[in-house]
Short mmCIF file of C-alpha atoms in Angstrom, two decimals:
data_model
loop_
_atom_site.label_atom_id
_atom_site.label_comp_id
_atom_site.label_asym_id
_atom_site.label_seq_id
_atom_site.Cartn_x
_atom_site.Cartn_y
_atom_site.Cartn_z
CA MET S 284 12.33 -21.99 -89.90
CA ILE S 285 13.81 -24.35 -92.56
CA PRO S 286 16.89 -23.48 -94.22
CA ARG S 287 16.64 -22.63 -97.88
CA ARG S 288 18.97 -25.29 -98.61
CA LEU S 289 16.61 -28.13 -97.16
CA PHE S 290 13.52 -27.00 -99.43
CA THR S 291 15.73 -27.09 -102.37
CA SER S 292 16.72 -30.61 -101.49
CA LEU S 293 13.02 -31.30 -100.99
CA VAL S 294 12.01 -29.84 -104.22
CA LEU S 295 14.47 -31.85 -106.31
CA ALA S 296 13.59 -34.73 -104.61
CA ALA S 297 9.80 -34.13 -105.56
CA VAL S 298 11.00 -33.83 -108.93
CA LEU S 299 13.09 -36.97 -109.14
CA LEU S 300 9.89 -38.63 -107.55
CA GLY S 301 7.63 -37.41 -110.09
CA HIS S 302 8.93 -39.82 -112.63
CA ALA S 303 9.01 -42.95 -110.18
CA PRO S 304 6.77 -45.63 -111.37
CA ALA S 305 4.91 -45.99 -108.25
CA ARG S 306 1.41 -45.78 -110.00
CA ALA S 307 0.09 -44.63 -113.09
CA GLN S 308 -0.87 -40.63 -113.21
CA SER S 309 -1.51 -38.18 -115.86
CA PRO S 310 1.60 -35.96 -116.68
CA ALA S 311 -0.82 -32.91 -116.05
CA ASP S 312 -1.47 -33.88 -112.38
CA VAL S 313 2.26 -34.93 -111.73
CA ALA S 314 3.14 -31.28 -113.07
CA LEU S 315 0.45 -29.71 -110.65
CA ALA S 316 1.66 -31.59 -107.79
CA ARG S 317 5.07 -30.57 -108.34
CA GLU S 318 3.99 -26.89 -108.53
CA LEU S 319 2.26 -27.12 -105.40
CA PHE S 320 5.06 -28.52 -103.71
CA ARG S 321 7.23 -25.55 -104.64
CA GLU S 322 4.65 -23.22 -103.64
CA GLY S 323 4.47 -24.90 -100.06
CA ALA S 324 8.33 -25.05 -99.89
CA THR S 325 8.40 -21.29 -100.35
CA LEU S 326 5.68 -20.64 -97.97
CA ALA S 327 7.05 -22.66 -95.40
CA GLU S 328 10.42 -20.59 -95.76
CA GLY S 329 8.51 -17.70 -95.17
CA GLY S 330 6.89 -19.07 -91.93
CA ARG S 331 3.49 -19.13 -93.52
CA TRP S 332 2.53 -22.66 -92.30
CA ALA S 333 -0.93 -23.03 -92.55
CA GLU S 334 -0.90 -21.81 -96.23
CA ALA S 335 2.33 -24.27 -96.67
CA ARG S 336 0.20 -27.09 -95.20
CA GLU S 337 -2.36 -26.49 -97.61
CA ARG S 338 -0.30 -26.63 -100.84
CA TYR S 339 1.27 -29.57 -99.21
CA ALA S 340 -2.03 -31.55 -98.79
CA ARG S 341 -3.29 -30.59 -102.45
CA SER S 342 0.23 -32.02 -103.95
CA LEU S 343 -0.05 -35.10 -102.01
CA ALA S 344 -4.00 -35.42 -103.04
CA LEU S 345 -2.46 -35.30 -106.49
CA LYS S 346 0.59 -37.38 -106.53
CA ARG S 347 1.59 -39.41 -103.39
CA ALA S 348 5.37 -38.97 -102.66
CA PRO S 349 7.32 -39.80 -99.54
CA LEU S 350 8.99 -36.28 -99.35
CA THR S 351 5.63 -34.64 -99.76
CA LEU S 352 4.52 -36.65 -96.76
CA TYR S 353 7.46 -35.34 -94.74
CA SER S 354 6.96 -31.79 -95.62
CA LEU S 355 3.11 -31.98 -94.78
CA GLY S 356 4.34 -33.55 -91.40
CA VAL S 357 6.55 -30.42 -90.63
CA ALA S 358 3.71 -28.10 -91.55
CA SER S 359 1.22 -29.85 -89.55
CA ARG S 360 3.19 -29.85 -86.54
CA GLU S 361 3.82 -26.20 -86.83
CA VAL S 362 0.16 -25.32 -86.85
CA GLY S 363 -0.67 -27.60 -84.06
CA ARG S 364 -2.30 -30.38 -85.99
CA LEU S 365 -0.29 -33.14 -84.06
CA VAL S 366 -2.21 -36.18 -85.27
CA GLU S 367 -1.97 -35.23 -88.73
CA ALA S 368 1.89 -34.67 -88.41
CA LEU S 369 2.41 -37.92 -86.45
CA GLU S 370 0.77 -40.01 -89.00
CA SER S 371 2.45 -37.97 -91.89
CA PHE S 372 5.95 -38.79 -90.52
CA ARG S 373 4.88 -42.55 -89.67
CA ALA S 374 3.72 -42.89 -93.59
CA PHE S 375 6.98 -41.29 -94.74
CA LEU S 376 9.05 -43.98 -92.88
CA VAL S 377 6.80 -46.74 -94.68
CA GLU S 378 6.98 -45.40 -98.14
CA MET S 379 10.53 -43.91 -98.22
CA ASP S 380 12.99 -45.72 -100.45
CA PRO S 381 15.89 -46.98 -98.26
CA GLU S 382 18.14 -47.04 -101.42
CA ASN S 383 17.34 -43.28 -102.06
CA ALA S 384 20.02 -40.95 -100.16
CA THR S 385 17.60 -38.03 -99.83
CA HIS S 386 15.06 -40.30 -98.27
CA LYS S 387 17.65 -41.62 -96.10
CA SER S 388 18.80 -38.22 -94.92
CA TYR S 389 15.25 -37.62 -93.39
CA GLU S 390 14.56 -40.82 -91.76
CA GLN S 391 16.17 -40.21 -88.55
CA PRO S 392 14.53 -36.32 -88.19
CA ALA S 393 11.30 -38.20 -89.12
CA ARG S 394 11.83 -40.83 -86.19
CA ASP S 395 12.78 -38.17 -83.61
CA ALA S 396 9.67 -36.27 -84.67
CA ILE S 397 7.62 -39.40 -83.99
CA THR S 398 9.03 -39.86 -80.60
CA ALA S 399 8.29 -36.11 -79.66
CA LEU S 400 4.80 -36.13 -81.30
CA GLU S 401 3.49 -39.26 -79.42
CA LYS S 402 4.33 -37.36 -75.87
CA ARG S 403 2.36 -34.46 -77.02
CA VAL S 404 -0.76 -35.91 -78.42
CA GLY S 405 -3.90 -36.44 -76.27
CA ARG S 406 -5.86 -39.59 -76.06
CA LEU S 407 -9.54 -39.77 -75.70
CA ASP S 408 -11.23 -42.98 -74.25
CA LEU S 409 -14.86 -42.65 -75.28
CA ARG S 410 -17.39 -45.20 -73.53
CA ILE S 411 -21.09 -45.53 -74.76
CA VAL S 412 -23.66 -46.49 -72.10
CA PRO S 413 -25.71 -48.81 -72.90
CA ALA S 414 -22.89 -50.66 -74.52
CA GLY S 415 -23.73 -52.18 -78.39
CA PRO S 416 -26.96 -50.29 -79.34
CA ARG S 417 -28.40 -50.84 -82.73
CA ALA S 418 -27.15 -48.57 -85.59
CA LEU S 419 -24.73 -46.85 -83.41
CA ALA S 420 -22.83 -43.69 -84.90
CA VAL S 421 -20.18 -41.67 -83.19
CA ARG S 422 -18.51 -38.65 -84.65
CA VAL S 423 -15.67 -36.51 -83.00
CA ASP S 424 -14.87 -33.18 -84.39
CA GLY S 425 -17.44 -33.97 -87.36
CA LEU S 426 -15.43 -37.14 -88.22
CA ASP S 427 -17.21 -40.49 -88.23
CA VAL S 428 -15.34 -43.02 -85.82
CA PRO S 429 -15.35 -46.46 -87.17
CA GLN S 430 -16.95 -49.28 -85.33
CA ALA S 431 -13.88 -50.95 -84.91
CA ALA S 432 -12.30 -47.90 -82.95
CA LEU S 433 -14.98 -47.57 -80.34
CA GLY S 434 -13.85 -48.58 -76.85
CA LEU S 435 -10.02 -47.70 -77.47
CA PRO S 436 -8.28 -44.45 -76.62
CA ARG S 437 -8.16 -42.35 -79.60
CA ILE S 438 -5.15 -39.94 -80.13
CA VAL S 439 -6.60 -36.24 -80.68
CA ASP S 440 -4.95 -33.08 -80.94
CA PRO S 441 -4.64 -30.88 -77.67
CA GLY S 442 -8.14 -28.72 -77.27
CA GLU S 443 -11.47 -29.00 -77.01
CA HIS S 444 -13.44 -31.74 -78.98
CA GLY S 445 -17.05 -32.19 -79.83
CA ILE S 446 -18.77 -35.39 -79.55
CA VAL S 447 -21.93 -36.73 -81.17
CA VAL S 448 -23.55 -39.69 -80.60
CA ARG S 449 -26.60 -41.48 -82.42
CA ALA S 450 -28.14 -44.77 -82.09
CA GLU S 451 -31.57 -46.53 -82.93
CA GLY S 452 -34.15 -45.89 -80.09
CA TYR S 453 -32.07 -43.38 -78.31
CA ARG S 454 -32.16 -39.62 -78.40
CA GLU S 455 -29.04 -37.76 -79.87
CA ALA S 456 -26.32 -37.32 -77.34
CA LYS S 457 -23.61 -34.64 -77.42
CA ALA S 458 -20.51 -34.17 -75.05
CA THR S 459 -17.37 -31.94 -74.99
CA ALA S 460 -14.12 -32.96 -74.04
CA LYS S 461 -10.81 -30.72 -73.43
CA VAL S 462 -7.88 -32.90 -73.45
CA GLY S 463 -4.34 -31.09 -72.79
CA GLU S 464 -0.93 -32.28 -74.20
CA GLY S 465 0.10 -35.75 -73.49
CA GLU S 466 -3.07 -36.01 -71.33
CA GLN S 467 -5.48 -39.40 -71.70
CA ILE S 468 -9.25 -38.44 -70.45
CA LYS S 469 -12.11 -41.02 -70.30
CA VAL S 470 -15.39 -39.68 -71.47
CA THR S 471 -18.77 -41.48 -70.66
CA VAL S 472 -21.63 -40.70 -72.81
CA LYS S 473 -25.15 -41.95 -71.75
CA LEU S 474 -27.95 -42.70 -74.00
CA GLU S 475 -31.52 -41.70 -73.24
CA PRO S 476 -34.37 -44.00 -74.65
CA ILE S 477 -36.78 -41.85 -76.78
CA HIS S 478 -39.77 -43.48 -75.14
CA ALA S 479 -38.24 -43.22 -71.65
CA LYS S 480 -40.61 -42.46 -68.75
CA GLY S 481 -39.74 -39.26 -67.05
CA PRO S 482 -39.50 -38.71 -63.58
CA GLY S 483 -42.57 -39.66 -61.58
CA PRO S 484 -44.14 -36.62 -59.49
CA VAL S 485 -42.38 -35.51 -56.62
CA LYS S 486 -44.26 -36.37 -53.57
CA PRO S 487 -44.43 -33.40 -51.01
CA PRO S 488 -42.40 -33.85 -47.90
CA ILE S 489 -44.11 -35.09 -44.96
CA VAL S 490 -44.32 -32.44 -42.35
CA GLU S 491 -45.24 -33.45 -39.17
CA GLY S 492 -47.26 -30.70 -37.17
CA PRO S 493 -49.34 -30.64 -33.97
CA GLU S 494 -52.27 -33.13 -33.57
CA PRO S 495 -55.33 -31.54 -34.77
CA GLU S 496 -57.82 -30.30 -32.28
CA ARG S 497 -60.64 -32.75 -31.11
CA PRO S 498 -64.11 -31.67 -32.88
CA ILE S 499 -65.64 -30.35 -29.63
CA ALA S 500 -68.78 -28.67 -31.16
CA PRO S 501 -70.31 -31.71 -32.91
CA ILE S 502 -69.71 -33.55 -29.69
CA VAL S 503 -71.45 -30.86 -27.50
CA LEU S 504 -74.14 -30.65 -30.02
CA LEU S 505 -74.76 -34.51 -30.14
CA ALA S 506 -74.55 -34.58 -26.07
CA GLY S 507 -76.63 -31.71 -25.61
CA GLY S 508 -78.99 -32.94 -28.14
CA ALA S 509 -79.37 -36.27 -26.41
CA VAL S 510 -79.98 -34.27 -22.92
CA ALA S 511 -82.51 -32.11 -24.34
CA PHE S 512 -84.36 -34.93 -26.01
CA ALA S 513 -84.45 -36.98 -22.56
CA SER S 514 -85.50 -33.87 -20.99
CA GLY S 515 -88.07 -33.19 -23.20
CA LEU S 516 -89.34 -36.65 -22.85
CA THR S 517 -89.39 -36.19 -19.33
CA VAL S 518 -91.35 -33.20 -19.25
CA GLY S 519 -93.57 -34.43 -21.88
CA LEU S 520 -94.47 -37.65 -19.60
CA ILE S 521 -95.04 -35.30 -16.56
CA GLY S 522 -97.37 -33.23 -18.81
CA VAL S 523 -99.37 -36.26 -19.73
CA GLN S 524 -99.21 -37.46 -16.26
CA LYS S 525 -100.71 -34.21 -14.84
CA ALA S 526 -103.11 -34.18 -17.41
CA SER S 527 -104.48 -37.67 -16.44
CA ASP S 528 -104.85 -36.73 -12.93
CA ALA S 529 -106.57 -33.27 -13.75
CA PRO S 530 -110.25 -33.38 -12.09
CA VAL S 531 -111.72 -31.40 -15.18
CA GLN S 532 -110.27 -30.95 -18.65
CA ASP S 533 -110.66 -27.17 -18.69
CA GLY S 534 -109.33 -26.30 -15.40
CA PRO S 535 -106.06 -24.95 -14.40
CA GLU S 536 -104.43 -28.30 -13.51
CA ALA S 537 -105.08 -29.40 -17.19
CA ALA S 538 -103.83 -26.21 -18.88
CA GLU S 539 -100.69 -26.65 -16.67
CA ALA S 540 -100.29 -30.02 -17.88
CA ARG S 541 -100.55 -29.27 -21.39
CA ARG S 542 -98.03 -26.25 -20.95
CA LEU S 543 -95.70 -29.09 -19.96
CA ALA S 544 -96.38 -31.40 -22.71
CA LEU S 545 -95.96 -28.63 -25.25
CA ALA S 546 -92.49 -27.87 -23.40
CA GLY S 547 -91.64 -31.09 -23.62
CA ASP S 548 -92.32 -31.56 -27.42
CA ILE S 549 -90.41 -28.37 -28.07
CA VAL S 550 -87.36 -29.45 -25.79
CA GLY S 551 -87.25 -32.83 -27.26
CA SER S 552 -87.51 -31.43 -31.07
CA VAL S 553 -84.64 -29.22 -30.29
CA GLY S 554 -82.65 -31.93 -28.93
CA ILE S 555 -83.25 -34.10 -31.95
CA LEU S 556 -82.11 -31.32 -34.09
CA ALA S 557 -79.19 -30.55 -32.21
CA ALA S 558 -78.21 -34.35 -31.81
CA GLY S 559 -78.58 -34.52 -35.79
CA ALA S 560 -76.53 -31.57 -36.57
CA GLY S 561 -73.81 -32.97 -34.23
CA ALA S 562 -73.67 -36.37 -35.85
CA ALA S 563 -73.91 -34.71 -39.51
CA MET S 564 -70.64 -32.51 -38.62
CA LEU S 565 -68.85 -35.71 -37.21
CA LEU S 566 -69.54 -37.65 -40.36
CA LEU S 567 -68.70 -35.09 -42.92
CA GLY S 568 -65.46 -34.04 -41.12
CA LYS S 569 -66.50 -30.48 -40.80
CA PRO S 570 -63.40 -28.45 -38.97
CA GLN S 571 -64.55 -27.30 -35.74
CA ASP S 572 -62.64 -24.46 -34.70
CA THR S 573 -65.20 -22.33 -33.47
CA PRO S 574 -67.85 -22.63 -30.48
CA ALA S 575 -71.39 -23.87 -31.41
CA GLU S 576 -72.60 -20.33 -31.77
CA SER S 577 -70.65 -19.90 -34.83
CA SER S 578 -72.99 -22.22 -36.65
CA GLY S 579 -75.96 -20.42 -35.70
CA ILE S 580 -76.94 -22.82 -32.99
CA SER S 581 -77.18 -22.42 -29.17
CA VAL S 582 -78.08 -24.43 -26.65
CA LYS S 583 -78.84 -23.49 -23.08
CA PRO S 584 -79.60 -25.42 -20.03
CA PHE S 585 -82.61 -24.59 -17.73
CA VAL S 586 -83.86 -25.77 -14.39
CA THR S 587 -87.59 -25.59 -13.20
CA PRO S 588 -89.61 -26.74 -10.19
CA THR S 589 -90.82 -29.63 -12.51
CA GLY S 590 -87.48 -30.75 -14.02
CA VAL S 591 -84.28 -29.74 -16.16
CA GLY S 592 -83.70 -29.23 -20.03
CA LEU S 593 -82.07 -27.34 -22.69
CA VAL S 594 -83.23 -24.42 -24.75
CA GLY S 595 -81.98 -24.43 -28.22
CA ARG S 596 -81.67 -21.67 -30.96
CA PHE S 597 -81.17 -22.59 -34.52
#
């Protein structure tokens, strides 16, 4: 807590400064600035630093005075606004009157405060990727960051800070950064183009499994059909030969020959159908995990005294 004697001195100094010819101001503004300064001093004496800071800031806005800057620095430091406090003390050293004994008495305390605050403030090193986009606008804690300040460490109060970046042709980017006392951190904000293509479809992983089974049924049908056709052709030719050798057209030899020819036609037709079905199944790539009976087709070989063949069912 600042002693009452100190604040009395500050008030008296502010009154004296009210008559300094720094710049033309209305008497009403000067009087109001003086009253706000007195209120701030009273609040600070009672430890009500947030309210005191508000009064000092308003007083400074009405009339800029070195001791108001110093008092604002003290109040800002007490409420944790270290950057504002640091700049207030620096401004006091710039604007103080070296010939003014009251100002001179606060010069060393201001320098000591600056040294301590420079070690306590945080630093935020903000980088934008890609660099140099058009119409770049950066805000930290709701305040615009000048273009000239980008790419350089920026002093900030310890704590969490919100960052918003906008640029022509890019989506708005937001980030947060938490900075401790005396800490410097680097934050990189990556901008995403508005018309950027999204990630392509994810290819499913290639899983190597066992080799597929060979299509047995189509091969059996194709081979069996070929055998049946050959057998039918053979039986048919035998029947034709016997019919030619028969002594009479209506005798038993001729009847037997006709039966053989008919059997040859049937077996040959079955062979053609079976071979066609097998070829179609191979061409269409139909899975063949079941025997030929599952497709409604059965082929059985037979042997007779006159030859061999296959019997098919469709």
